[in-house]
XYZ file of N, CA and C in Angstrom:
708
model
N 24.331 -35.655 -31.807
C 22.822 -35.793 -32.041
C 22.724 -37.405 -31.521
N 23.874 -38.508 -31.524
C 23.315 -39.596 -30.621
C 23.306 -39.086 -29.036
N 23.848 -38.585 -28.560
C 23.908 -38.050 -27.284
C 21.890 -38.005 -26.755
N 21.951 -37.074 -27.712
C 20.462 -36.061 -27.814
C 19.497 -37.551 -28.099
N 19.273 -37.762 -28.659
C 18.607 -39.501 -28.859
C 18.219 -40.349 -27.755
N 20.026 -40.464 -27.325
C 19.718 -41.094 -25.938
C 19.124 -41.176 -24.789
N 19.481 -39.902 -24.727
C 18.840 -39.010 -23.388
C 17.760 -38.693 -23.511
N 17.229 -38.100 -24.952
C 15.932 -37.731 -24.740
C 14.744 -38.505 -25.529
N 15.018 -39.668 -26.236
C 14.043 -40.418 -26.815
C 13.969 -41.762 -26.463
N 15.550 -42.435 -26.731
C 15.509 -43.844 -26.508
C 15.617 -44.393 -24.711
N 16.927 -44.016 -24.302
C 17.063 -44.332 -22.973
C 17.008 -43.725 -21.745
N 17.042 -42.638 -21.876
C 16.675 -40.969 -20.554
C 15.161 -42.233 -20.335
N 14.173 -41.821 -21.185
C 12.940 -42.006 -20.396
C 12.512 -43.665 -20.492
N 13.653 -44.354 -20.372
C 13.203 -45.730 -20.211
C 14.157 -45.884 -19.013
N 14.907 -45.050 -18.442
C 15.868 -45.151 -17.005
C 14.836 -45.023 -16.078
N 14.354 -43.420 -16.204
C 13.534 -42.878 -15.606
C 12.366 -43.640 -15.362
N 11.631 -44.457 -16.276
C 10.072 -45.036 -16.000
C 11.190 -45.955 -15.214
N 11.651 -46.985 -14.988
C 12.344 -48.404 -14.480
C 12.566 -48.280 -13.052
N 13.270 -46.992 -13.097
C 14.293 -46.754 -11.813
C 13.746 -46.055 -10.870
N 12.950 -45.051 -11.239
C 12.267 -43.577 -10.763
C 13.169 -43.155 -9.790
N 14.207 -42.545 -10.435
C 15.443 -41.814 -9.739
C 14.594 -40.634 -9.219
N 14.598 -40.731 -7.381
C 14.734 -39.934 -6.796
C 16.175 -38.581 -7.150
N 15.609 -37.319 -7.615
C 17.086 -36.747 -7.556
C 17.007 -35.352 -6.638
N 18.092 -35.103 -5.323
C 18.302 -34.281 -4.850
C 19.224 -33.104 -5.499
N 19.018 -32.168 -4.956
C 20.848 -30.966 -5.248
C 20.599 -31.284 -6.578
N 19.667 -30.968 -7.223
C 20.020 -30.389 -9.262
C 20.528 -29.429 -9.351
N 19.625 -28.213 -8.677
C 20.444 -26.974 -8.805
C 21.354 -26.452 -8.742
N 22.479 -27.741 -7.774
C 23.847 -27.542 -7.933
C 24.892 -27.318 -8.381
N 24.678 -27.919 -9.977
C 24.921 -28.463 -11.259
C 24.485 -27.041 -11.854
N 25.450 -26.178 -12.062
C 25.626 -25.132 -13.071
C 24.958 -25.159 -14.435
N 24.023 -24.161 -14.753
C 23.156 -24.407 -16.025
C 24.092 -24.222 -17.330
N 25.376 -23.567 -16.971
C 26.552 -23.099 -18.045
C 27.552 -23.242 -17.401
N 28.437 -23.180 -18.170
C 30.197 -23.100 -18.103
C 30.575 -24.065 -17.398
N 32.103 -24.345 -17.291
C 32.740 -25.715 -16.960
C 32.403 -25.779 -15.562
N 32.471 -27.438 -15.186
C 32.421 -28.062 -13.874
C 32.951 -29.300 -14.244
N 33.276 -29.441 -12.952
C 33.588 -30.860 -12.856
C 32.510 -31.799 -11.875
N 31.766 -33.252 -12.362
C 30.810 -34.081 -11.193
C 31.432 -34.917 -10.864
N 31.940 -34.983 -9.420
C 32.989 -35.884 -8.851
C 31.881 -36.690 -8.422
N 31.438 -38.541 -8.464
C 30.974 -39.068 -7.944
C 31.197 -40.379 -7.532
N 30.927 -41.196 -6.653
C 30.961 -42.059 -6.344
C 30.429 -43.080 -7.201
N 30.869 -44.291 -7.504
C 30.903 -45.090 -8.577
C 30.656 -46.730 -8.054
N 29.599 -47.166 -7.893
C 28.493 -48.139 -7.522
C 28.767 -49.621 -8.385
N 27.936 -48.838 -9.559
C 27.558 -49.600 -10.987
C 27.556 -49.318 -12.381
N 28.081 -50.091 -13.271
C 27.425 -50.237 -14.344
C 26.609 -48.930 -14.819
N 26.073 -49.213 -13.850
C 24.486 -48.267 -14.282
C 24.797 -46.847 -14.285
N 25.674 -46.589 -13.470
C 25.779 -45.384 -13.536
C 26.138 -44.394 -14.221
N 26.892 -45.160 -14.934
C 27.038 -44.417 -16.430
C 26.435 -44.141 -17.415
N 24.464 -43.939 -16.815
C 23.759 -44.020 -17.606
C 23.061 -43.125 -16.508
N 22.594 -43.341 -15.563
C 21.538 -42.879 -14.546
C 21.752 -41.450 -14.585
N 22.392 -41.042 -14.243
C 23.554 -39.913 -13.687
C 23.324 -39.005 -14.927
N 23.861 -39.407 -16.436
C 23.387 -38.644 -17.465
C 22.450 -38.010 -17.771
N 20.878 -39.409 -17.697
C 19.662 -38.955 -17.826
C 19.027 -38.030 -17.079
N 19.404 -37.658 -15.540
C 18.915 -36.769 -14.463
C 19.477 -35.293 -14.982
N 20.573 -35.468 -15.977
C 20.816 -33.850 -15.424
C 20.342 -32.803 -17.135
N 20.390 -31.716 -16.526
C 19.943 -31.050 -17.541
C 20.841 -30.683 -18.927
N 22.062 -30.958 -18.795
C 23.447 -30.507 -19.591
C 24.116 -31.922 -20.116
N 24.482 -32.099 -21.219
C 25.710 -33.247 -21.323
C 26.285 -33.124 -20.371
N 27.251 -34.234 -20.133
C 28.471 -34.348 -19.598
C 29.110 -35.268 -20.416
N 30.593 -35.120 -20.234
C 31.518 -36.264 -20.619
C 31.940 -37.046 -19.730
N 31.987 -37.879 -19.561
C 32.682 -39.070 -19.065
C 34.396 -39.017 -19.307
N 35.020 -39.550 -18.400
C 36.216 -40.281 -18.480
C 36.124 -41.365 -18.342
N 36.087 -42.527 -19.749
C 35.623 -43.876 -19.421
C 36.960 -44.837 -19.806
N 36.840 -45.856 -18.963
C 38.087 -46.970 -18.708
C 38.544 -47.154 -20.666
N 39.360 -47.178 -20.821
C 39.999 -48.070 -22.317
C 39.459 -49.046 -22.753
N 38.805 -50.100 -21.636
C 38.172 -51.489 -21.895
C 36.984 -51.075 -22.236
N 36.478 -50.384 -21.889
C 34.949 -50.206 -22.686
C 35.121 -50.023 -24.117
N 36.457 -49.624 -24.587
C 36.668 -49.311 -25.990
C 37.149 -50.470 -27.064
N 37.578 -51.561 -26.238
C 38.516 -52.402 -26.834
C 38.044 -53.869 -27.051
N 36.905 -53.692 -26.578
C 36.732 -55.199 -26.008
C 36.865 -56.259 -27.182
N 36.662 -57.542 -27.316
C 36.242 -58.513 -28.546
C 34.806 -58.387 -28.906
N 34.982 -59.264 -30.303
C 33.857 -59.735 -30.896
C 32.722 -58.322 -31.169
N 31.354 -58.919 -31.512
C 30.664 -57.884 -31.333
C 30.072 -57.110 -30.181
N 30.195 -57.636 -29.411
C 29.561 -57.102 -27.861
C 30.351 -56.006 -27.897
N 31.919 -56.434 -27.753
C 32.886 -55.393 -28.146
C 32.589 -54.098 -28.559
N 32.547 -54.224 -29.970
C 32.218 -52.915 -31.146
C 31.297 -52.909 -30.801
N 29.721 -53.091 -30.396
C 28.564 -52.382 -30.434
C 29.047 -51.423 -28.873
N 29.725 -51.849 -27.728
C 30.020 -51.682 -26.794
C 30.683 -49.879 -26.783
N 31.853 -50.259 -27.525
C 32.586 -49.266 -28.247
C 31.782 -47.980 -29.064
N 31.068 -48.266 -30.084
C 30.332 -47.810 -30.597
C 29.498 -46.868 -29.364
N 28.545 -47.551 -28.711
C 27.581 -46.724 -28.006
C 28.541 -45.424 -26.791
N 29.331 -46.007 -26.234
C 30.393 -44.999 -25.904
C 31.084 -43.622 -26.510
N 31.436 -44.187 -27.665
C 31.964 -43.033 -28.780
C 31.342 -42.351 -29.056
N 29.946 -42.962 -29.542
C 29.078 -42.085 -29.685
C 28.391 -41.452 -28.786
N 27.848 -41.370 -27.855
C 28.050 -40.931 -26.717
C 28.667 -39.776 -26.382
N 29.887 -39.707 -26.414
C 30.604 -38.811 -26.391
C 32.209 -39.122 -25.495
N 31.784 -40.167 -24.920
C 32.694 -40.165 -23.970
C 34.453 -41.040 -24.371
N 35.248 -40.315 -23.285
C 36.808 -40.232 -24.056
C 37.068 -41.578 -23.433
N 38.185 -42.406 -24.279
C 38.817 -43.293 -23.486
C 39.988 -42.942 -22.820
N 40.187 -43.511 -21.649
C 41.134 -43.384 -21.044
C 42.066 -44.566 -20.209
N 43.452 -44.569 -20.980
C 44.170 -45.711 -20.276
C 44.300 -45.476 -18.776
N 44.104 -46.588 -18.342
C 44.263 -46.189 -16.231
C 45.452 -46.883 -16.001
N 46.969 -47.263 -17.105
C 47.824 -47.929 -16.799
C 48.929 -47.132 -16.858
N 50.083 -46.912 -15.734
C 51.049 -45.878 -15.688
C 50.906 -44.717 -15.664
N 52.104 -43.678 -15.996
C 51.933 -42.474 -15.123
C 51.452 -41.666 -16.195
N 52.071 -41.885 -17.448
C 52.027 -40.951 -18.500
C 50.026 -41.312 -19.014
N 49.741 -42.391 -18.689
C 48.132 -43.102 -18.806
C 47.180 -41.688 -17.591
N 48.253 -41.507 -16.641
C 47.253 -40.230 -15.709
C 47.275 -38.926 -16.836
N 48.396 -38.671 -17.139
C 48.682 -37.341 -17.917
C 48.103 -37.213 -19.186
N 47.627 -38.305 -19.685
C 46.803 -38.311 -20.745
C 45.474 -37.972 -20.407
N 44.683 -38.588 -19.641
C 43.538 -38.398 -18.626
C 43.389 -36.958 -18.115
N 44.671 -36.312 -17.786
C 44.340 -35.019 -17.469
C 44.353 -33.800 -18.606
N 45.090 -33.947 -19.766
C 44.969 -33.342 -20.928
C 43.565 -33.365 -21.518
N 42.894 -34.876 -21.051
C 41.720 -35.147 -21.948
C 40.452 -34.423 -21.053
N 41.148 -34.700 -19.874
C 39.766 -33.549 -19.081
C 39.611 -31.940 -19.424
N 40.894 -32.063 -19.375
C 41.334 -30.272 -19.018
C 41.026 -30.017 -20.586
N 40.768 -30.132 -21.701
C 40.299 -30.097 -23.054
C 38.990 -29.885 -22.817
N 38.010 -30.764 -22.354
C 36.506 -30.641 -22.053
C 36.362 -29.792 -21.367
N 36.926 -29.225 -20.353
C 37.152 -27.902 -19.563
C 37.100 -26.998 -20.158
N 38.072 -26.725 -21.051
C 38.109 -25.352 -21.855
C 36.991 -25.231 -22.579
N 36.338 -26.393 -22.796
C 35.293 -25.615 -23.663
C 34.039 -25.370 -23.250
N 34.221 -25.283 -21.514
C 32.910 -24.420 -20.958
C 32.140 -25.832 -20.919
N 32.183 -27.271 -20.524
C 31.553 -27.899 -20.755
C 31.277 -28.909 -19.378
N 30.306 -29.928 -19.131
C 30.677 -30.285 -17.548
C 31.472 -31.610 -17.866
N 32.566 -32.062 -16.791
C 33.339 -33.080 -17.212
C 32.570 -34.280 -15.852
N 32.132 -35.257 -15.920
C 31.997 -36.779 -15.233
C 33.361 -37.603 -14.908
N 33.478 -37.405 -13.277
C 34.971 -37.825 -12.768
C 34.707 -39.446 -11.945
N 34.855 -40.364 -11.500
C 34.790 -40.988 -10.484
C 36.182 -41.171 -9.812
N 36.214 -40.110 -8.613
C 37.664 -39.944 -7.968
C 38.071 -41.106 -7.878
N 37.441 -42.174 -7.482
C 38.272 -43.680 -6.896
C 39.055 -44.540 -8.063
N 38.720 -44.020 -8.951
C 38.990 -44.673 -10.476
C 38.590 -46.266 -10.820
N 37.788 -46.365 -10.181
C 37.210 -47.902 -10.436
C 35.982 -48.125 -9.559
N 35.176 -49.189 -10.407
C 34.057 -49.320 -9.101
C 34.279 -49.878 -7.984
N 33.642 -49.803 -7.064
C 33.153 -50.024 -5.843
C 33.183 -51.777 -5.996
N 33.882 -52.652 -5.222
C 33.212 -54.125 -5.490
C 32.237 -54.569 -4.170
N 32.070 -53.918 -3.025
C 31.648 -54.397 -1.938
C 30.748 -52.746 -1.522
N 30.459 -51.613 -2.282
C 29.763 -50.888 -2.000
C 30.091 -49.938 -0.755
N 31.372 -49.818 -0.151
C 31.923 -49.356 0.496
C 32.997 -47.907 -0.187
N 32.811 -46.434 -0.062
C 33.633 -45.686 -0.364
C 35.120 -45.805 -0.717
N 35.839 -45.616 -1.797
C 37.754 -45.626 -1.444
C 38.438 -43.863 -1.667
N 39.594 -44.526 -0.886
C 40.417 -42.974 -1.188
C 40.466 -42.740 -2.508
N 40.142 -41.220 -2.980
C 40.318 -41.120 -4.522
C 41.406 -40.662 -4.868
N 41.914 -40.596 -6.147
C 42.909 -40.371 -7.231
C 43.380 -38.951 -7.152
N 44.237 -38.453 -7.157
C 44.509 -37.036 -7.086
C 44.434 -36.258 -8.585
N 43.940 -36.743 -9.575
C 43.379 -36.581 -10.584
C 42.451 -35.700 -10.861
N 41.397 -35.222 -10.227
C 40.277 -34.662 -9.781
C 40.653 -33.211 -9.504
N 41.798 -33.399 -8.354
C 41.992 -32.192 -7.712
C 42.661 -31.201 -9.074
N 43.939 -31.842 -9.761
C 44.305 -31.988 -10.422
C 43.873 -31.094 -11.795
N 43.064 -31.279 -12.111
C 41.854 -31.028 -13.065
C 41.047 -29.912 -12.630
N 40.915 -29.797 -11.593
C 39.742 -29.084 -10.738
C 40.923 -27.522 -10.845
N 42.067 -27.812 -10.109
C 42.851 -26.499 -9.875
C 43.192 -25.954 -11.017
N 43.447 -26.718 -12.464
C 44.638 -26.419 -13.626
C 43.423 -26.007 -14.332
N 42.228 -26.117 -14.294
C 40.979 -25.127 -15.022
C 40.488 -24.157 -14.281
N 40.383 -24.249 -12.999
C 40.018 -23.285 -12.112
C 38.550 -23.284 -12.164
N 38.203 -24.692 -11.929
C 36.709 -24.547 -12.191
C 35.893 -25.198 -10.752
N 35.196 -24.998 -10.708
C 34.279 -25.767 -9.243
C 33.701 -27.440 -9.176
N 33.797 -27.810 -8.051
C 33.750 -29.680 -8.339
C 32.180 -29.942 -7.967
N 31.346 -30.059 -8.025
C 29.623 -30.351 -7.792
C 30.073 -32.026 -7.369
N 30.143 -32.483 -5.826
C 30.425 -33.973 -5.523
C 28.687 -34.230 -5.666
N 28.331 -35.636 -6.546
C 27.656 -36.382 -6.488
C 27.539 -37.967 -5.510
N 25.952 -38.487 -5.436
C 26.343 -39.653 -4.445
C 25.079 -40.300 -4.984
N 25.650 -41.769 -5.740
C 24.518 -42.356 -6.350
C 24.243 -43.402 -4.802
N 22.823 -43.871 -4.774
C 22.320 -44.342 -3.730
C 21.908 -45.342 -4.286
N 21.694 -46.712 -4.032
C 21.068 -47.760 -4.231
C 21.776 -48.487 -5.955
N 22.426 -47.883 -6.801
C 23.179 -48.391 -7.902
C 23.771 -49.657 -7.627
N 24.116 -49.853 -6.619
C 25.182 -51.043 -5.965
C 24.292 -52.381 -5.930
N 23.246 -52.121 -5.402
C 21.707 -52.973 -5.189
C 21.384 -53.458 -6.465
N 21.153 -52.398 -7.397
C 20.559 -52.928 -8.409
C 21.482 -53.264 -9.463
N 23.010 -53.367 -9.368
C 23.685 -54.118 -10.062
C 25.095 -54.223 -9.959
N 24.887 -55.053 -8.825
C 26.493 -55.387 -8.335
C 27.367 -56.229 -9.151
N 28.862 -55.860 -9.081
C 29.879 -56.395 -9.632
C 29.525 -57.737 -10.440
N 29.254 -58.203 -11.672
C 29.066 -59.509 -12.211
C 27.814 -59.656 -12.523
N 26.815 -58.857 -11.741
C 25.237 -58.796 -12.723
C 25.057 -58.451 -13.799
N 24.658 -59.039 -14.533
C 24.581 -58.070 -16.267
C 23.207 -57.530 -16.673
N 22.427 -58.350 -15.687
C 20.687 -57.574 -16.077
C 21.000 -56.884 -14.689
N 20.454 -55.393 -14.811
C 20.380 -54.972 -13.641
C 18.584 -55.208 -12.841
N 18.776 -55.196 -11.514
C 17.498 -55.078 -10.610
C 16.488 -53.583 -11.035
N 15.234 -54.201 -10.925
C 14.511 -52.936 -11.225
C 13.845 -52.704 -9.713
N 14.496 -51.477 -9.205
C 14.315 -50.758 -7.907
C 14.704 -49.403 -7.914
N 13.581 -48.649 -7.094
C 14.266 -46.818 -7.084
C 15.644 -46.666 -6.717
N 16.094 -45.732 -7.185
C 17.639 -45.400 -6.495
C 17.687 -43.643 -6.641
N 18.270 -43.124 -5.727
C 18.392 -41.866 -5.499
C 19.923 -41.057 -6.225
N 19.585 -39.701 -6.624
C 20.879 -39.794 -7.349
C 21.011 -38.356 -6.092
N 22.154 -37.808 -5.935
C 21.978 -36.293 -5.119
C 23.338 -35.320 -5.386
N 23.071 -34.383 -5.570
C 23.937 -33.441 -5.819
C 24.706 -32.911 -4.572
N 25.897 -32.090 -4.091
C 25.862 -31.477 -2.780
C 26.512 -30.286 -3.854
N 26.585 -28.802 -2.926
C 26.856 -27.845 -3.407
C 28.210 -27.749 -3.841
N 28.254 -26.906 -5.039
C 29.409 -27.058 -5.652
C 31.250 -26.193 -4.428
N 31.901 -27.204 -4.896
C 33.369 -26.605 -3.629
C 34.186 -25.833 -4.794
N 34.528 -24.767 -4.424
C 34.976 -24.105 -4.885
C 36.785 -23.964 -4.265
N 37.523 -24.229 -4.915
C 39.333 -24.029 -4.406
C 40.179 -23.409 -5.380
N 39.040 -22.143 -6.011
C 40.230 -21.101 -6.194
C 41.235 -20.745 -5.427
N 40.602 -21.152 -3.832
C 42.389 -20.523 -2.513
C 43.571 -20.859 -3.112
N 43.295 -22.297 -3.720
C 44.585 -23.042 -4.423
C 45.136 -22.957 -5.479
N 44.539 -21.207 -6.416
C 44.962 -21.056 -7.273
C 46.549 -21.378 -7.824
N 47.123 -22.058 -8.654
C 48.108 -21.733 -9.265
C 49.082 -22.825 -8.153
N 48.510 -23.868 -7.330
C 49.248 -24.769 -6.402
C 48.991 -26.262 -6.881
N 48.603 -26.634 -7.955
C 48.049 -27.979 -8.832
C 49.348 -28.652 -9.244
N 50.386 -28.110 -9.002
C 51.858 -28.978 -9.166
C 52.193 -29.406 -7.567
N 51.489 -28.700 -6.354
C 51.838 -29.645 -5.077
C 51.312 -30.487 -4.738
N 52.054 -31.414 -4.496
C 51.327 -32.999 -4.229
C 50.428 -32.805 -2.860
N 50.816 -31.900 -1.856
C 50.372 -32.006 -0.451
C 48.575 -31.710 -0.916
N 48.659 -30.402 -1.560
C 47.642 -30.109 -2.094
C 46.618 -30.453 -3.173
N 47.509 -31.305 -4.026
C 46.194 -32.027 -4.376
C 45.678 -33.045 -3.734
N 46.126 -33.532 -2.661
C 45.864 -34.581 -1.770
C 44.541 -34.460 -0.913
N 45.122 -32.753 -0.472
C 44.043 -32.115 0.430
C 42.614 -32.060 -0.463
N 42.732 -31.314 -1.521
C 41.679 -30.955 -2.181
C 40.761 -32.736 -2.819
N 41.672 -33.415 -2.820
C 41.174 -34.836 -2.897
C 40.549 -35.303 -2.103
N 40.899 -35.354 -0.805
C 40.074 -35.748 0.446
C 38.767 -34.690 0.858
N 38.987 -33.125 0.684
C 37.861 -32.726 0.416
C 36.249 -32.873 0.252
N 37.051 -33.542 -1.501
C 35.562 -33.896 -2.410
C 35.165 -35.333 -2.128
N 36.500 -36.233 -1.574
C 35.856 -37.582 -1.423
C 35.183 -37.096 -0.030
N 35.083 -36.362 1.182
C 34.503 -36.061 2.136
C 33.183 -35.610 1.673
N 32.897 -35.213 0.413
C 31.606 -34.488 0.591
C 30.898 -35.351 0.053
N 31.433 -36.173 -1.118
C 30.692 -37.704 -1.589
C 30.174 -38.189 0.084
N 31.254 -38.287 0.707
C 30.611 -39.347 1.220
C 29.688 -39.112 2.873
N 29.510 -37.838 2.718
C 28.525 -37.269 2.928
C 27.529 -37.022 2.530
N 27.154 -37.220 1.280
C 25.984 -37.254 0.440
C 25.735 -38.789 0.478
N 26.293 -39.912 0.594
C 26.544 -41.362 0.693
C 26.046 -42.162 1.386
N 26.386 -41.732 2.476
C 26.497 -42.475 4.046
C 26.951 -43.835 3.957
N 28.298 -44.007 2.854
C 29.144 -44.970 2.627
C 29.974 -45.407 3.390
N 30.193 -45.958 3.823
C 31.094 -46.656 5.530
C 32.719 -46.049 4.033
N 34.023 -45.395 4.824
C 35.071 -44.863 3.684
C 35.822 -46.020 4.291
N 36.836 -46.454 3.334
C 37.861 -47.231 3.039
C 39.399 -46.331 3.152
N 40.231 -45.600 3.992
C 41.093 -44.922 3.146
C 42.234 -45.947 2.252
N 41.923 -46.437 1.404
C 42.752 -47.267 0.910
C 42.262 -47.154 -1.298
N 43.096 -47.196 -1.877
C 42.594 -47.409 -3.033
C 41.703 -48.535 -3.400
N 41.028 -48.384 -4.473
C 40.158 -49.209 -4.320
C 40.621 -50.881 -4.884
N 41.502 -50.159 -6.502
C 42.215 -51.300 -6.933
C 43.030 -52.482 -6.234
N 43.267 -51.796 -5.027
C 44.625 -52.443 -4.433
C 43.487 -53.466 -3.271
N 42.552 -53.134 -3.003
C 41.963 -53.933 -1.986
C 41.192 -55.102 -2.998
N 41.059 -54.517 -4.230
C 40.218 -55.659 -5.121
C 40.977 -56.763 -5.387
N 42.960 -56.398 -6.012
C 43.688 -57.164 -6.276
C 43.673 -58.144 -4.950
N 43.836 -57.542 -3.856
C 44.089 -58.358 -2.753
C 42.907 -59.580 -2.093
N 41.647 -58.779 -2.870
C 40.512 -59.370 -2.615
C 40.520 -60.804 -3.657
N 40.734 -60.362 -4.963
C 41.146 -61.638 -5.617
C 41.908 -62.436 -5.345
N 43.139 -62.202 -5.183
C 44.465 -63.004 -4.885
C 43.973 -63.791 -3.624
N 42.905 -63.488 -2.578
C 42.951 -64.412 -1.746
C 41.714 -65.390 -2.356
N 40.789 -65.044 -2.950
C 40.158 -65.751 -3.446
C 40.614 -66.906 -4.854
N 41.574 -66.569 -5.131
C 42.749 -67.377 -6.291
C 43.219 -68.947 -4.939
N 43.845 -68.382 -3.828
C 44.296 -68.826 -3.111
C 43.545 -70.102 -2.295
N 42.220 -69.506 -1.929
C 41.396 -70.135 -1.201
C 40.904 -71.443 -2.174
N 40.783 -70.691 -3.589
C 40.639 -72.320 -4.762
C 41.219 -73.414 -5.420
N 42.573 -72.781 -4.902
C 43.924 -73.800 -4.802
C 43.936 -74.622 -4.053
N 43.850 -74.026 -2.487
C 43.689 -75.019 -1.246
C 42.560 -76.028 -1.251
N 41.453 -75.872 -1.922
C 40.103 -76.503 -2.017
C 40.428 -77.923 -3.000
N 41.349 -77.813 -4.016
C 41.734 -78.423 -5.019
C 42.226 -79.950 -4.765
């Protein structure tokens, strides 16, 4: 109920009014049945803009930090994400990855839409990074299509560190569903998972027009942060 109120009464109409999203390829998102929508992740705003334009409810695997923040702000954020039906996922370690896989497969087993950001984290510089293979494991394990999605302009709306979004028009672009039935029963093969993930990322790249980096975003973020710390130490 809270999800429907947000989408149709409170948040959805406001987002469509402020950001006037151009919506392309919405017909590629199936009207019924399980499917994965896999998108690039440029901004915190992505969590709200994509669901606002979809005809169906979508459940995202959201990072656990959104549910464990301190203070009033943390409690309100956790309440919002839980009420909207989003699932907390611990992103640290192999067992965390297996737990995320189980949660995602459970959503798909109910015939619902599952939203995934294969990069695993927001892009810190607007580029598209290498995808993690969890999206492929879920697609093959559940035998469902993957709809690629590109958020265009949301990095400029709310880049990392900006709390209040800029008001400007964005584009949300969906691509043709990707069918991986030819790999049925091969979800345990690492090479297959990598090939499927790379195909998904290439489809997102074609839609978004971003520069691609064949490295994991978390690794590059960590290196950039360490470089900033080193530079600060040298200037003291």
